[in-house]
Tab-separated table of C-alpha atoms in Angstrom:
chain	number	residue	atom	x	y	z
A	120	GLN	CA	-18.302	11.181	4.064
A	121	MET	CA	-17.319	13.469	1.402
A	122	GLN	CA	-18.598	13.343	-3.029
A	123	LEU	CA	-17.789	15.282	-5.587
A	124	GLN	CA	-19.212	15.920	-9.124
A	125	GLU	CA	-16.847	17.142	-12.186
A	126	SER	CA	-18.770	17.700	-15.121
A	127	GLY	CA	-17.803	20.423	-17.869
A	128	GLY	CA	-15.775	17.110	-20.528
A	129	ARG	CA	-16.393	16.976	-23.594
A	130	THR	CA	-14.809	17.002	-27.442
A	131	VAL	CA	-13.471	19.714	-28.845
A	132	GLN	CA	-11.091	21.371	-31.470
A	133	ALA	CA	-7.984	21.880	-30.339
A	134	GLY	CA	-6.690	25.637	-29.762
A	135	GLY	CA	-9.792	25.235	-27.562
A	136	SER	CA	-10.499	25.886	-24.364
A	137	LEU	CA	-12.702	24.360	-21.926
A	138	ARG	CA	-13.950	24.453	-18.099
A	139	LEU	CA	-14.085	22.128	-15.688
A	140	SER	CA	-16.384	22.176	-12.507
A	141	CYS	CA	-15.900	20.101	-9.346
A	142	LYS	CA	-19.042	21.029	-6.774
A	143	ALA	CA	-18.245	19.225	-2.953
A	144	SER	CA	-21.235	18.598	-1.084
A	145	GLY	CA	-20.915	16.631	2.111
A	146	ASP	CA	-18.544	16.469	5.238
A	147	ILE	CA	-16.824	19.151	3.375
A	148	TYR	CA	-15.355	21.763	6.342
A	149	ASN	CA	-12.154	20.090	6.810
A	150	VAL	CA	-11.338	20.039	2.468
A	151	TYR	CA	-8.629	22.329	3.203
A	152	CYS	CA	-7.033	22.090	-0.557
A	153	MET	CA	-8.784	20.317	-3.205
A	154	GLY	CA	-6.632	19.482	-6.816
A	155	TRP	CA	-7.210	18.297	-10.264
A	156	ILE	CA	-5.824	14.602	-11.991
A	157	ARG	CA	-5.541	13.935	-15.167
A	158	GLN	CA	-5.450	10.457	-16.932
A	159	ARG	CA	-4.395	10.103	-20.394
A	160	PRO	CA	-4.662	6.807	-21.962
A	161	GLY	CA	-2.166	4.508	-21.932
A	162	LYS	CA	-0.913	6.433	-19.156
A	163	GLU	CA	-0.601	6.960	-15.262
A	164	ARG	CA	-2.400	9.585	-13.365
A	165	GLU	CA	-1.203	13.028	-13.384
A	166	GLY	CA	-1.794	15.535	-10.741
A	167	VAL	CA	-2.259	18.305	-12.974
A	168	ALA	CA	-3.123	21.803	-10.538
A	169	ALA	CA	-4.160	22.584	-6.469
A	170	ILE	CA	-5.375	25.018	-5.044
A	171	LEU	CA	-5.436	25.894	-1.257
A	172	LEU	CA	-8.964	26.951	-0.116
A	173	GLY	CA	-9.104	30.045	1.009
A	174	ASP	CA	-5.802	30.641	0.337
A	175	GLY	CA	-6.328	31.115	-3.178
A	176	ARG	CA	-2.870	30.208	-3.830
A	177	THR	CA	-1.757	27.393	-6.720
A	178	HIS	CA	0.280	24.494	-7.989
A	179	TYR	CA	0.320	23.103	-11.279
A	180	ALA	CA	2.196	20.368	-12.727
A	181	ASP	CA	5.471	21.733	-15.249
A	182	SER	CA	3.570	20.000	-18.363
A	183	VAL	CA	-0.016	22.272	-18.055
A	184	LYS	CA	1.786	25.482	-16.346
A	185	GLY	CA	0.451	28.707	-18.102
A	186	ARG	CA	-2.759	26.603	-20.218
A	187	PHE	CA	-4.330	25.073	-17.126
A	188	THR	CA	-5.818	27.681	-14.576
A	189	ILE	CA	-7.359	26.578	-11.592
A	190	SER	CA	-9.324	28.402	-9.054
A	191	GLU	CA	-12.040	28.059	-6.299
A	192	ASP	CA	-16.194	29.395	-5.996
A	193	ASN	CA	-15.992	28.505	-2.086
A	194	PRO	CA	-19.463	30.076	-0.976
A	195	ASN	CA	-20.501	27.527	-4.048
A	196	ASN	CA	-18.273	24.797	-2.327
A	197	ARG	CA	-17.182	24.734	-6.218
A	198	VAL	CA	-12.951	24.448	-8.200
A	199	TYR	CA	-13.125	24.958	-11.523
A	200	LEU	CA	-10.223	23.676	-13.764
A	201	GLN	CA	-9.997	26.560	-17.053
A	202	ILE	CA	-8.036	24.803	-19.701
A	203	ASP	CA	-6.702	26.831	-23.032
A	204	ASN	CA	-4.730	26.786	-26.390
A	205	LEU	CA	-5.994	22.187	-25.727
A	206	LYS	CA	-3.885	19.778	-27.635
A	207	PRO	CA	-4.855	16.449	-28.581
A	208	GLU	CA	-3.042	15.379	-25.774
A	209	ASP	CA	-4.536	16.600	-23.033
A	210	THR	CA	-7.123	13.973	-24.310
A	211	ALA	CA	-7.420	12.199	-20.757
A	212	THR	CA	-10.459	11.282	-18.008
A	213	TYR	CA	-10.392	14.429	-15.415
A	214	TYR	CA	-10.488	13.801	-11.585
A	215	CYS	CA	-11.709	16.029	-9.351
A	216	ALA	CA	-9.938	15.398	-5.871
A	217	ALA	CA	-10.005	16.347	-1.672
A	218	GLU	CA	-7.874	16.162	1.169
A	219	THR	CA	-8.988	17.274	4.406
A	220	VAL	CA	-6.768	18.414	7.395
A	221	ASP	CA	-6.708	15.243	8.756
A	222	GLY	CA	-4.871	13.640	5.665
A	223	THR	CA	-1.824	12.122	4.568
A	224	LEU	CA	-1.585	14.296	2.201
A	225	ARG	CA	1.682	16.571	3.561
A	226	TYR	CA	0.691	20.478	1.427
A	227	CYS	CA	-1.612	20.927	-1.049
A	228	HIS	CA	0.397	19.828	-4.181
A	229	ALA	CA	-0.427	19.006	-8.051
A	230	GLY	CA	-0.713	15.454	-7.434
A	231	VAL	CA	-2.240	12.271	-7.305
A	232	ASN	CA	-2.039	11.652	-3.603
A	233	PHE	CA	-5.768	12.868	-2.402
A	234	GLU	CA	-7.413	11.076	-0.437
A	235	THR	CA	-11.301	11.491	-1.723
A	236	TRP	CA	-12.109	11.971	-5.176
A	237	GLY	CA	-14.614	12.112	-8.392
A	238	GLN	CA	-15.517	9.456	-10.614
A	239	GLY	CA	-13.780	11.850	-13.820
A	240	THR	CA	-15.080	13.924	-16.481
A	241	GLN	CA	-13.998	13.077	-20.152
A	242	VAL	CA	-12.137	15.431	-21.478
A	243	THR	CA	-11.381	14.626	-25.998
A	244	VAL	CA	-9.450	16.671	-27.590
A	245	SER	CA	-9.863	16.142	-31.389
A	246	SER	CA	-6.718	18.394	-34.031
């Protein structure tokens, strides 16, 4: 079984930057894609970024392109989400997610249909 643990969420001022971290542990050997999903207050969950592990190709939701950067640290089984120029509308719970080669996600992209999710980390942006 795989576990995902997010960290790095906090309250920041608009215009600032933040880096979220996700640590994967357990049965992670078949994971091929990891992503970040957020849920803003009163909104549906939204996939914001994904990365094809070992390849480095990334995919972003249009709403965050240019401000969000996903990256991987393979030796340490971590994935990061760098968020720059934070806006109040970025206030959300951010979840890390992973998909294995046995899953139903046909290709690695920013979405919500990942097999395994973390518990989430809260980001609050003050204006």
